[in-house]
mmCIF file of C-alpha atoms and ligand atoms in Angstrom:
data_model
loop_
_atom_site.group_PDB
_atom_site.id
_atom_site.type_symbol
_atom_site.label_atom_id
_atom_site.label_comp_id
_atom_site.label_asym_id
_atom_site.label_seq_id
_atom_site.Cartn_x
_atom_site.Cartn_y
_atom_site.Cartn_z
ATOM 1 C CA MET M 1215 92.632 26.422 112.667
ATOM 2 C CA THR M 1216 94.320 28.215 109.594
ATOM 3 C CA ARG M 1217 93.190 31.191 110.678
ATOM 4 C CA HIS M 1218 96.401 32.906 110.175
ATOM 5 C CA GLU M 1219 97.450 31.057 106.956
ATOM 6 C CA GLU M 1220 98.383 33.852 104.006
ATOM 7 C CA ILE M 1221 95.050 33.977 101.569
ATOM 8 C CA GLY M 1222 95.724 32.901 97.843
ATOM 9 C CA ARG M 1223 97.678 35.007 95.986
ATOM 10 C CA GLY M 1224 96.602 38.652 94.765
ATOM 11 C CA GLY M 1225 94.216 38.949 97.798
ATOM 12 C CA ASN M 1226 91.502 36.884 96.700
ATOM 13 C CA ALA M 1227 89.761 34.447 98.730
ATOM 14 C CA VAL M 1228 88.076 32.916 96.378
ATOM 15 C CA GLU M 1229 88.829 32.462 92.659
ATOM 16 C CA VAL M 1230 86.474 30.601 90.192
ATOM 17 C CA ARG M 1231 87.451 29.882 86.616
ATOM 18 C CA GLY M 1232 85.267 28.561 83.990
ATOM 19 C CA LEU M 1233 83.226 26.529 86.409
ATOM 20 C CA VAL M 1234 80.696 24.083 84.941
ATOM 21 C CA LYS M 1235 77.909 21.421 86.400
ATOM 22 C CA HIS M 1236 75.368 20.147 84.021
ATOM 23 C CA PHE M 1237 72.485 17.847 85.546
ATOM 24 C CA GLY M 1238 71.641 15.993 82.412
ATOM 25 C CA ASP M 1239 70.414 18.870 80.028
ATOM 26 C CA THR M 1240 70.042 21.369 82.753
ATOM 27 C CA LYS M 1241 73.342 23.733 82.557
ATOM 28 C CA ALA M 1242 73.158 24.431 86.006
ATOM 29 C CA VAL M 1243 76.511 26.135 86.365
ATOM 30 C CA ASP M 1244 77.465 26.766 82.642
ATOM 31 C CA GLY M 1245 81.160 28.406 82.942
ATOM 32 C CA ILE M 1246 81.169 30.842 85.709
ATOM 33 C CA ASP M 1247 84.603 33.350 86.418
ATOM 34 C CA LEU M 1248 84.331 34.654 90.059
ATOM 35 C CA ASP M 1249 87.011 36.600 92.152
ATOM 36 C CA VAL M 1250 86.153 37.539 95.714
ATOM 37 C CA ARG M 1251 88.463 39.630 97.540
ATOM 38 C CA GLU M 1252 89.626 38.720 100.999
ATOM 39 C CA GLY M 1253 87.581 40.757 103.552
ATOM 40 C CA THR M 1254 84.755 41.882 101.221
ATOM 41 C CA VAL M 1255 81.220 40.588 100.574
ATOM 42 C CA MET M 1256 80.414 39.163 97.033
ATOM 43 C CA GLY M 1257 76.868 39.230 96.113
ATOM 44 C CA VAL M 1258 75.736 36.515 93.697
ATOM 45 C CA LEU M 1259 72.240 37.698 92.913
ATOM 46 C CA GLY M 1260 70.051 35.649 90.418
ATOM 47 C CA PRO M 1261 66.576 34.142 89.871
ATOM 48 C CA ASN M 1262 65.265 30.687 90.868
ATOM 49 C CA GLY M 1263 67.157 28.414 89.059
ATOM 50 C CA ALA M 1264 69.964 30.647 88.192
ATOM 51 C CA GLY M 1265 72.554 28.142 89.558
ATOM 52 C CA LYS M 1266 73.600 29.880 92.727
ATOM 53 C CA THR M 1267 73.212 27.040 95.069
ATOM 54 C CA THR M 1268 75.069 24.675 92.610
ATOM 55 C CA LEU M 1269 77.786 27.019 92.245
ATOM 56 C CA VAL M 1270 78.049 27.398 96.253
ATOM 57 C CA ARG M 1271 77.830 23.395 96.765
ATOM 58 C CA MET M 1272 80.889 23.164 94.279
ATOM 59 C CA LEU M 1273 82.546 25.863 96.262
ATOM 60 C CA SER M 1274 81.972 23.914 99.477
ATOM 61 C CA THR M 1275 83.172 20.523 97.822
ATOM 62 C CA LEU M 1276 79.689 18.984 98.415
ATOM 63 C CA LEU M 1277 79.327 18.616 94.366
ATOM 64 C CA VAL M 1278 82.370 18.276 91.924
ATOM 65 C CA PRO M 1279 82.547 20.229 89.227
ATOM 66 C CA ASP M 1280 82.456 18.840 85.334
ATOM 67 C CA ALA M 1281 84.761 21.268 84.146
ATOM 68 C CA GLY M 1282 86.879 24.410 85.187
ATOM 69 C CA SER M 1283 88.647 25.209 88.412
ATOM 70 C CA ALA M 1284 87.793 27.042 91.939
ATOM 71 C CA THR M 1285 90.013 27.387 94.839
ATOM 72 C CA VAL M 1286 88.897 28.981 98.290
ATOM 73 C CA ALA M 1287 91.720 30.438 100.120
ATOM 74 C CA GLY M 1288 94.443 29.021 98.090
ATOM 75 C CA TYR M 1289 93.005 25.721 98.784
ATOM 76 C CA ASP M 1290 91.777 23.580 95.068
ATOM 77 C CA VAL M 1291 88.314 22.187 95.368
ATOM 78 C CA VAL M 1292 88.749 19.091 94.067
ATOM 79 C CA ARG M 1293 92.567 18.213 94.897
ATOM 80 C CA GLN M 1294 92.427 19.742 98.500
ATOM 81 C CA PRO M 1295 88.828 19.255 99.857
ATOM 82 C CA ARG M 1296 89.748 18.462 103.523
ATOM 83 C CA GLU M 1297 92.093 21.733 103.558
ATOM 84 C CA LEU M 1298 89.370 23.919 101.942
ATOM 85 C CA ARG M 1299 86.416 22.629 104.316
ATOM 86 C CA ARG M 1300 88.323 23.666 107.119
ATOM 87 C CA THR M 1301 88.807 27.208 106.141
ATOM 88 C CA ILE M 1302 84.817 27.837 105.275
ATOM 89 C CA GLY M 1303 81.850 27.804 106.871
ATOM 90 C CA LEU M 1304 78.363 27.238 104.893
ATOM 91 C CA THR M 1305 74.757 28.524 106.023
ATOM 92 C CA GLY M 1306 72.435 26.338 103.273
ATOM 93 C CA GLN M 1307 69.460 27.850 101.741
ATOM 94 C CA TYR M 1308 67.467 25.542 104.180
ATOM 95 C CA ALA M 1309 67.837 26.001 107.754
ATOM 96 C CA SER M 1310 69.749 22.496 108.422
ATOM 97 C CA VAL M 1311 69.707 22.725 112.542
ATOM 98 C CA ASP M 1312 68.464 19.654 114.220
ATOM 99 C CA GLU M 1313 64.918 20.323 115.484
ATOM 100 C CA LYS M 1314 65.020 17.988 118.624
ATOM 101 C CA LEU M 1315 68.249 19.377 119.969
ATOM 102 C CA SER M 1316 68.760 22.631 121.796
ATOM 103 C CA GLY M 1317 70.367 25.558 120.331
ATOM 104 C CA TRP M 1318 73.324 24.506 122.631
ATOM 105 C CA GLU M 1319 73.618 21.031 121.960
ATOM 106 C CA ASN M 1320 73.210 21.883 118.240
ATOM 107 C CA LEU M 1321 76.518 24.028 118.393
ATOM 108 C CA TYR M 1322 78.331 21.511 120.644
ATOM 109 C CA MET M 1323 77.711 18.956 118.416
ATOM 110 C CA ILE M 1324 79.144 21.191 115.560
ATOM 111 C CA GLY M 1325 82.126 22.098 117.522
ATOM 112 C CA ARG M 1326 82.677 17.842 118.208
ATOM 113 C CA LEU M 1327 82.531 17.208 114.328
ATOM 114 C CA LEU M 1328 84.984 19.726 113.999
ATOM 115 C CA ASP M 1329 87.554 17.703 116.099
ATOM 116 C CA LEU M 1330 87.393 20.489 118.941
ATOM 117 C CA PRO M 1331 88.141 18.864 122.359
ATOM 118 C CA ARG M 1332 85.086 18.760 124.613
ATOM 119 C CA SER M 1333 86.026 21.617 126.624
ATOM 120 C CA GLN M 1334 86.593 23.810 123.827
ATOM 121 C CA ALA M 1335 83.447 22.875 122.234
ATOM 122 C CA ARG M 1336 81.445 23.848 124.962
ATOM 123 C CA LYS M 1337 83.237 26.977 125.277
ATOM 124 C CA ARG M 1338 82.676 27.912 121.622
ATOM 125 C CA ALA M 1339 79.125 26.994 121.901
ATOM 126 C CA ASP M 1340 78.202 29.351 124.879
ATOM 127 C CA GLU M 1341 80.481 32.196 122.992
ATOM 128 C CA MET M 1342 78.322 31.693 119.841
ATOM 129 C CA LEU M 1343 74.981 31.552 121.576
ATOM 130 C CA GLU M 1344 76.068 35.049 123.227
ATOM 131 C CA ARG M 1345 77.353 36.345 120.088
ATOM 132 C CA PHE M 1346 74.011 35.737 118.388
ATOM 133 C CA SER M 1347 71.904 36.728 121.498
ATOM 134 C CA LEU M 1348 70.827 33.222 121.597
ATOM 135 C CA THR M 1349 71.985 32.618 125.271
ATOM 136 C CA GLU M 1350 68.369 32.892 126.834
ATOM 137 C CA ALA M 1351 67.063 30.406 124.448
ATOM 138 C CA ALA M 1352 70.372 27.975 124.737
ATOM 139 C CA LYS M 1353 68.487 25.011 126.459
ATOM 140 C CA ARG M 1354 65.227 25.277 124.084
ATOM 141 C CA PRO M 1355 64.607 22.728 121.369
ATOM 142 C CA ALA M 1356 65.467 24.408 118.124
ATOM 143 C CA SER M 1357 61.844 23.203 117.133
ATOM 144 C CA LYS M 1358 60.938 26.165 119.337
ATOM 145 C CA TYR M 1359 62.910 28.842 117.666
ATOM 146 C CA SER M 1360 61.423 31.553 115.654
ATOM 147 C CA GLY M 1361 62.770 31.805 111.993
ATOM 148 C CA GLY M 1362 64.920 34.504 112.711
ATOM 149 C CA MET M 1363 66.077 32.829 116.018
ATOM 150 C CA ARG M 1364 66.691 29.833 113.802
ATOM 151 C CA ARG M 1365 68.808 31.633 111.119
ATOM 152 C CA ARG M 1366 70.848 33.030 113.612
ATOM 153 C CA LEU M 1367 71.360 29.583 115.057
ATOM 154 C CA ASP M 1368 72.663 28.591 111.690
ATOM 155 C CA LEU M 1369 74.793 31.596 111.409
ATOM 156 C CA ALA M 1370 76.010 30.807 114.825
ATOM 157 C CA ALA M 1371 76.690 27.179 113.803
ATOM 158 C CA SER M 1372 78.834 28.069 110.473
ATOM 159 C CA MET M 1373 80.695 30.236 112.542
ATOM 160 C CA ILE M 1374 81.817 27.457 115.238
ATOM 161 C CA GLY M 1375 84.881 26.401 113.162
ATOM 162 C CA ARG M 1376 85.946 30.082 112.800
ATOM 163 C CA PRO M 1377 85.897 29.958 109.083
ATOM 164 C CA ARG M 1378 87.581 32.694 107.043
ATOM 165 C CA VAL M 1379 85.540 32.490 104.378
ATOM 166 C CA LEU M 1380 81.943 32.090 104.753
ATOM 167 C CA TYR M 1381 78.757 31.173 102.054
ATOM 168 C CA LEU M 1382 75.621 32.075 102.986
ATOM 169 C CA ASP M 1383 73.032 30.935 100.491
ATOM 170 C CA GLU M 1384 69.653 32.958 100.641
ATOM 171 C CA PRO M 1385 70.161 33.497 104.217
ATOM 172 C CA THR M 1386 66.997 36.156 104.451
ATOM 173 C CA THR M 1387 64.778 34.481 101.812
ATOM 174 C CA GLY M 1388 61.284 34.146 104.057
ATOM 175 C CA LEU M 1389 62.385 36.545 106.805
ATOM 176 C CA ASP M 1390 59.990 39.286 108.059
ATOM 177 C CA PRO M 1391 62.094 42.820 107.406
ATOM 178 C CA ARG M 1392 62.907 43.353 111.406
ATOM 179 C CA THR M 1393 64.443 39.513 111.332
ATOM 180 C CA ARG M 1394 66.470 40.347 107.849
ATOM 181 C CA ASN M 1395 67.977 43.339 109.453
ATOM 182 C CA GLU M 1396 69.196 41.222 112.512
ATOM 183 C CA VAL M 1397 70.658 38.839 110.251
ATOM 184 C CA TRP M 1398 72.119 41.713 107.949
ATOM 185 C CA ASP M 1399 73.665 43.281 111.173
ATOM 186 C CA GLU M 1400 75.386 40.023 112.126
ATOM 187 C CA VAL M 1401 76.830 39.500 108.730
ATOM 188 C CA GLN M 1402 78.653 43.017 108.623
ATOM 189 C CA ASN M 1403 79.968 42.048 111.960
ATOM 190 C CA ILE M 1404 81.308 39.057 110.433
ATOM 191 C CA VAL M 1405 82.796 40.793 107.452
ATOM 192 C CA ALA M 1406 84.320 43.342 109.940
ATOM 193 C CA GLU M 1407 85.959 40.928 111.876
ATOM 194 C CA GLY M 1408 88.079 40.549 108.400
ATOM 195 C CA ASN M 1409 86.259 37.343 107.060
ATOM 196 C CA THR M 1410 85.183 36.965 103.668
ATOM 197 C CA VAL M 1411 81.515 36.238 102.461
ATOM 198 C CA LEU M 1412 80.055 34.710 99.471
ATOM 199 C CA LEU M 1413 76.261 35.443 100.023
ATOM 200 C CA THR M 1414 73.721 34.594 97.307
ATOM 201 C CA THR M 1415 70.374 36.345 97.217
ATOM 202 C CA GLN M 1416 67.369 37.375 95.229
ATOM 203 C CA TYR M 1417 66.936 40.775 96.894
ATOM 204 C CA MET M 1418 68.507 43.656 95.410
ATOM 205 C CA GLU M 1419 68.259 45.737 98.604
ATOM 206 C CA GLU M 1420 70.217 42.833 100.542
ATOM 207 C CA ALA M 1421 73.096 42.721 97.947
ATOM 208 C CA GLU M 1422 73.459 46.627 98.100
ATOM 209 C CA ARG M 1423 73.404 46.441 101.711
ATOM 210 C CA LEU M 1424 75.957 44.039 102.092
ATOM 211 C CA ALA M 1425 77.912 43.177 99.091
ATOM 212 C CA SER M 1426 80.894 45.439 97.809
ATOM 213 C CA GLU M 1427 80.728 43.881 94.467
ATOM 214 C CA LEU M 1428 78.398 42.033 92.717
ATOM 215 C CA THR M 1429 77.831 39.522 89.904
ATOM 216 C CA VAL M 1430 74.396 38.687 88.560
ATOM 217 C CA VAL M 1431 73.791 35.064 87.243
ATOM 218 C CA ASP M 1432 71.029 34.124 85.119
ATOM 219 C CA ARG M 1433 71.100 30.056 83.456
ATOM 220 C CA GLY M 1434 74.358 29.103 84.797
ATOM 221 C CA ARG M 1435 76.256 32.331 83.228
ATOM 222 C CA VAL M 1436 77.384 35.600 84.583
ATOM 223 C CA ILE M 1437 75.619 38.308 82.502
ATOM 224 C CA ALA M 1438 76.723 41.153 84.605
ATOM 225 C CA GLU M 1439 79.311 41.915 87.385
ATOM 226 C CA GLY M 1440 80.648 45.091 89.451
ATOM 227 C CA ARG M 1441 80.554 47.348 92.330
ATOM 228 C CA VAL M 1442 77.172 48.011 93.166
ATOM 229 C CA PRO M 1443 77.157 51.795 92.279
ATOM 230 C CA GLU M 1444 77.985 50.775 88.847
ATOM 231 C CA LEU M 1445 75.621 48.062 88.440
ATOM 232 C CA LYS M 1446 72.879 50.352 89.726
ATOM 233 C CA ALA M 1447 73.926 53.186 87.323
ATOM 234 C CA LYS M 1448 73.950 50.494 84.549
ATOM 235 C CA VAL M 1449 70.510 49.648 85.246
ATOM 236 C CA GLY M 1450 69.371 53.219 85.887
ATOM 237 C CA GLY M 1451 69.832 53.110 89.805
ATOM 238 C CA ARG M 1452 67.279 54.575 92.176
ATOM 239 C CA THR M 1453 64.178 56.975 91.203
ATOM 240 C CA LEU M 1454 63.066 59.553 93.339
ATOM 241 C CA ASN M 1455 59.198 60.066 93.566
ATOM 242 C CA ILE M 1456 57.989 63.446 94.242
ATOM 243 C CA ARG M 1457 54.226 64.187 94.710
ATOM 244 C CA PRO M 1458 53.774 67.970 95.064
ATOM 245 C CA VAL M 1459 50.823 68.977 97.415
ATOM 246 C CA ASP M 1460 49.333 70.607 94.484
ATOM 247 C CA PRO M 1461 49.424 68.570 91.349
ATOM 248 C CA ARG M 1462 49.694 71.981 89.404
ATOM 249 C CA ASP M 1463 53.160 71.730 90.573
ATOM 250 C CA LEU M 1464 54.002 68.738 88.489
ATOM 251 C CA ARG M 1465 55.407 70.355 85.597
ATOM 252 C CA PRO M 1466 56.920 73.537 86.824
ATOM 253 C CA MET M 1467 58.560 71.230 89.360
ATOM 254 C CA ALA M 1468 60.223 69.131 86.389
ATOM 255 C CA THR M 1469 61.276 72.619 84.796
ATOM 256 C CA ALA M 1470 63.125 73.740 87.851
ATOM 257 C CA LEU M 1471 64.757 70.371 88.083
ATOM 258 C CA ALA M 1472 65.789 70.199 84.310
ATOM 259 C CA GLU M 1473 67.046 73.614 84.542
ATOM 260 C CA ALA M 1474 69.293 72.915 87.455
ATOM 261 C CA GLY M 1475 70.615 70.058 85.774
ATOM 262 C CA LEU M 1476 69.504 67.763 88.531
ATOM 263 C CA ASP M 1477 66.970 65.574 86.846
ATOM 264 C CA GLY M 1478 69.612 62.677 86.306
ATOM 265 C CA VAL M 1479 70.751 60.900 82.967
ATOM 266 C CA GLY M 1480 67.657 60.788 80.576
ATOM 267 C CA GLY M 1481 65.462 63.430 82.624
ATOM 268 C CA SER M 1482 62.706 63.076 84.773
ATOM 269 C CA THR M 1483 59.219 61.959 83.704
ATOM 270 C CA THR M 1484 55.995 63.472 84.876
ATOM 271 C CA ASP M 1485 52.982 60.984 85.724
ATOM 272 C CA GLU M 1486 49.996 63.066 86.025
ATOM 273 C CA SER M 1487 47.726 60.239 86.897
ATOM 274 C CA ALA M 1488 49.724 59.307 89.740
ATOM 275 C CA GLY M 1489 50.547 62.876 90.482
ATOM 276 C CA VAL M 1490 54.704 62.167 91.169
ATOM 277 C CA VAL M 1491 57.508 63.336 89.215
ATOM 278 C CA ASN M 1492 60.143 60.354 89.263
ATOM 279 C CA VAL M 1493 63.861 61.690 88.882
ATOM 280 C CA PRO M 1494 66.718 58.950 88.295
ATOM 281 C CA ILE M 1495 69.073 59.444 91.010
ATOM 282 C CA LEU M 1496 72.803 58.469 90.358
ATOM 283 C CA SER M 1497 74.211 59.630 93.703
ATOM 284 C CA ASP M 1498 73.465 60.917 96.980
ATOM 285 C CA GLU M 1499 74.691 64.312 96.485
ATOM 286 C CA GLN M 1500 72.145 64.564 93.370
ATOM 287 C CA LEU M 1501 69.511 63.685 95.922
ATOM 288 C CA THR M 1502 70.483 66.088 98.334
ATOM 289 C CA ALA M 1503 70.447 68.665 95.763
ATOM 290 C CA VAL M 1504 67.125 67.861 94.581
ATOM 291 C CA VAL M 1505 65.220 68.221 97.938
ATOM 292 C CA GLY M 1506 67.523 71.322 98.637
ATOM 293 C CA LEU M 1507 65.975 72.454 95.491
ATOM 294 C CA LEU M 1508 62.466 71.973 95.969
ATOM 295 C CA GLY M 1509 63.056 73.777 99.564
ATOM 296 C CA GLN M 1510 64.545 76.614 97.863
ATOM 297 C CA ARG M 1511 61.889 76.945 95.313
ATOM 298 C CA GLY M 1512 59.120 76.655 97.940
ATOM 299 C CA PHE M 1513 56.922 73.769 96.461
ATOM 300 C CA PRO M 1514 55.152 72.357 99.070
ATOM 301 C CA VAL M 1515 55.689 68.483 98.851
ATOM 302 C CA ALA M 1516 53.097 65.953 100.019
ATOM 303 C CA ASP M 1517 55.186 62.691 99.777
ATOM 304 C CA ILE M 1518 58.748 61.884 98.852
ATOM 305 C CA SER M 1519 60.465 58.331 98.477
ATOM 306 C CA THR M 1520 63.029 56.611 96.847
ATOM 307 C CA HIS M 1521 62.630 53.344 94.724
ATOM 308 C CA LEU M 1522 65.168 50.767 94.244
ATOM 309 C CA PRO M 1523 65.194 48.979 90.715
ATOM 310 C CA SER M 1524 63.967 45.487 91.596
ATOM 311 C CA LEU M 1525 65.386 42.441 90.294
ATOM 312 C CA ASP M 1526 63.218 41.802 87.735
ATOM 313 C CA GLU M 1527 64.151 45.529 86.556
ATOM 314 C CA VAL M 1528 67.808 44.912 86.761
ATOM 315 C CA PHE M 1529 67.274 41.662 84.685
ATOM 316 C CA LEU M 1530 65.044 43.396 82.208
ATOM 317 C CA ALA M 1531 67.852 46.080 81.935
ATOM 318 C CA LEU M 1532 70.754 43.791 81.491
ATOM 319 C CA THR M 1533 69.080 40.959 79.518
ATOM 320 C CA GLY M 1534 66.159 42.693 77.568
ATOM 321 C CA GLN M 1535 64.044 39.773 79.038
ATOM 322 C CA LYS M 1536 62.048 39.681 82.037
ATOM 323 C CA ALA M 1537 63.709 37.264 84.752
ATOM 324 C CA THR M 1538 62.252 33.605 84.378
ATOM 325 C CA HIS M 1539 61.244 32.549 87.675
ATOM 326 C CA GLU M 1540 60.897 28.391 87.277
ATOM 327 C CA SER M 1541 58.528 27.669 90.075
ATOM 328 C CA GLY M 1542 58.624 24.730 92.158
ATOM 329 C CA GLU M 1543 62.339 24.254 92.003
ATOM 330 C CA ALA M 1544 62.586 22.630 95.528
ATOM 331 C CA GLN M 1545 65.600 20.585 95.802
ATOM 332 C CA ASP M 1546 66.111 17.669 98.292
ATOM 333 C CA PRO M 1547 66.806 19.382 101.483
ATOM 334 C CA GLU M 1548 68.727 16.273 102.262
ATOM 335 C CA HIS M 1549 71.576 17.496 100.171
ATOM 336 C CA GLU M 1550 71.989 20.517 102.202
ATOM 337 C CA THR M 1551 74.905 20.100 104.339
ATOM 338 C CA LYS M 1552 75.701 22.972 106.561
ATOM 339 C CA GLU M 1553 78.447 21.966 108.942
ATOM 340 C CA VAL M 1554 80.987 20.718 107.493
ATOM 341 C CA ALA M 1555 83.516 18.097 109.307
ATOM 342 C CA ALA M 1556 87.043 17.839 107.987
HETATM 343 N N1 ATP I 1695 71.056 17.869 92.255
HETATM 344 C C1 ATP I 1695 70.042 18.098 91.111
HETATM 345 N N2 ATP I 1695 69.828 17.253 90.140
HETATM 346 C C2 ATP I 1695 69.404 17.915 88.711
HETATM 347 N N3 ATP I 1695 68.990 19.225 88.579
HETATM 348 C C3 ATP I 1695 69.504 20.164 89.772
HETATM 349 C C4 ATP I 1695 70.092 19.724 90.991
HETATM 350 N N4 ATP I 1695 70.625 20.702 91.561
HETATM 351 C C5 ATP I 1695 70.041 21.903 91.047
HETATM 352 N N5 ATP I 1695 69.241 21.422 89.759
HETATM 353 C C6 ATP I 1695 68.810 22.521 88.585
HETATM 354 O O1 ATP I 1695 70.017 23.166 88.022
HETATM 355 C C7 ATP I 1695 69.415 24.567 88.275
HETATM 356 C C8 ATP I 1695 70.341 25.517 89.230
HETATM 357 O O2 ATP I 1695 69.684 25.061 90.453
HETATM 358 P P1 ATP I 1695 70.445 25.717 91.535
HETATM 359 O O3 ATP I 1695 69.674 25.345 92.927
HETATM 360 O O4 ATP I 1695 71.520 26.109 91.663
HETATM 361 O O5 ATP I 1695 69.511 27.414 91.556
HETATM 362 P P2 ATP I 1695 69.494 28.462 92.533
HETATM 363 O O6 ATP I 1695 70.207 29.715 91.856
HETATM 364 O O7 ATP I 1695 69.895 28.102 93.706
HETATM 365 O O8 ATP I 1695 67.925 28.818 92.638
HETATM 366 P P3 ATP I 1695 66.934 29.339 93.786
HETATM 367 O O9 ATP I 1695 66.918 30.539 94.059
HETATM 368 O O10 ATP I 1695 65.639 28.782 93.453
HETATM 369 O O11 ATP I 1695 67.602 28.351 95.026
HETATM 370 C C9 ATP I 1695 67.913 24.545 88.155
HETATM 371 O O12 ATP I 1695 67.439 24.265 87.114
HETATM 372 C C10 ATP I 1695 67.942 23.099 88.973
HETATM 373 O O13 ATP I 1695 66.429 22.436 88.864
HETATM 374 MG MG1 MG I 1696 69.761 28.100 95.389
#
């Protein structure tokens, strides 16, 4: 494999310039620029139909762009598809393991498709099952796997060829919170090993947990980009909700925070009916100071929680419009190809 080759110039594993893909009147991807630094996770955030999967499919050579250019690990998506495919792994939005085969057989088959000799394909299948905690389930058919196990098998499958650049298309959509955490841990391990990940997601929390930088897309265009804290600050960041034991403390609490200069940009708001003070939080230091001040002043607090902006709130803030959620955008799963044989 090409693991030790130098990645492109300037340390970008992925470089996308003016990429376009239209389907009839649908401008699925309508001029996207994107740089993913080597060894980082880029989060591509967007609602249903934003163009995320179309982008990933172009970067995987599964779709040919109408215009623009893209390189992955220095390889051009149009001119060097074979070389490019050898450096990438793809976990599609729709699980695409063969249900009838066991976990081990799925992985072995992919190894063989990637031209590994039999003995190596066997070894690699064992390693990946171990790595993704599936060794005990190795012989069971994938149809008997839970949702989380399947996603882990998907990840294992996309790692068989030791990709340097991994695309994860909504890797945790439909998973329960515990399983989602397992997948997140695996993604973090993959990046800790020096690989680069392009992650599409509709979950702000997932983007925040995994991605160092975000690109927000809507209707085929980039509507915002930047490091996660910058973007969150732009859209208002987190909110701290404080519920005093005694609702009569609401106003004095808000006043104390304002006097200490701890009520964030725009100031806190007091919601009398809900019995909470909402404080915009811009940094962990501010959060710690707010909690400290409440203790110092001796306000008895019944509940305190932070609230992240939802994707809808981000969209509202960035575009001034509510996010559009096209329904029933199911694509033909046949078009989703997970393993990429060179
Ligand atoms: N093969 C295709 N033929 C026609 N239209 C398509 C095709 N693939 C995607 N589209 C359309 O392009 C737009 C972008 O779709 P895409 O699947 O890239 O969005 P997405 O951001 O991945 O959405 P989701 O979050 O629902 O997966 C949608 O309007 C979709 O209907
Ligand atoms: Mg998609």
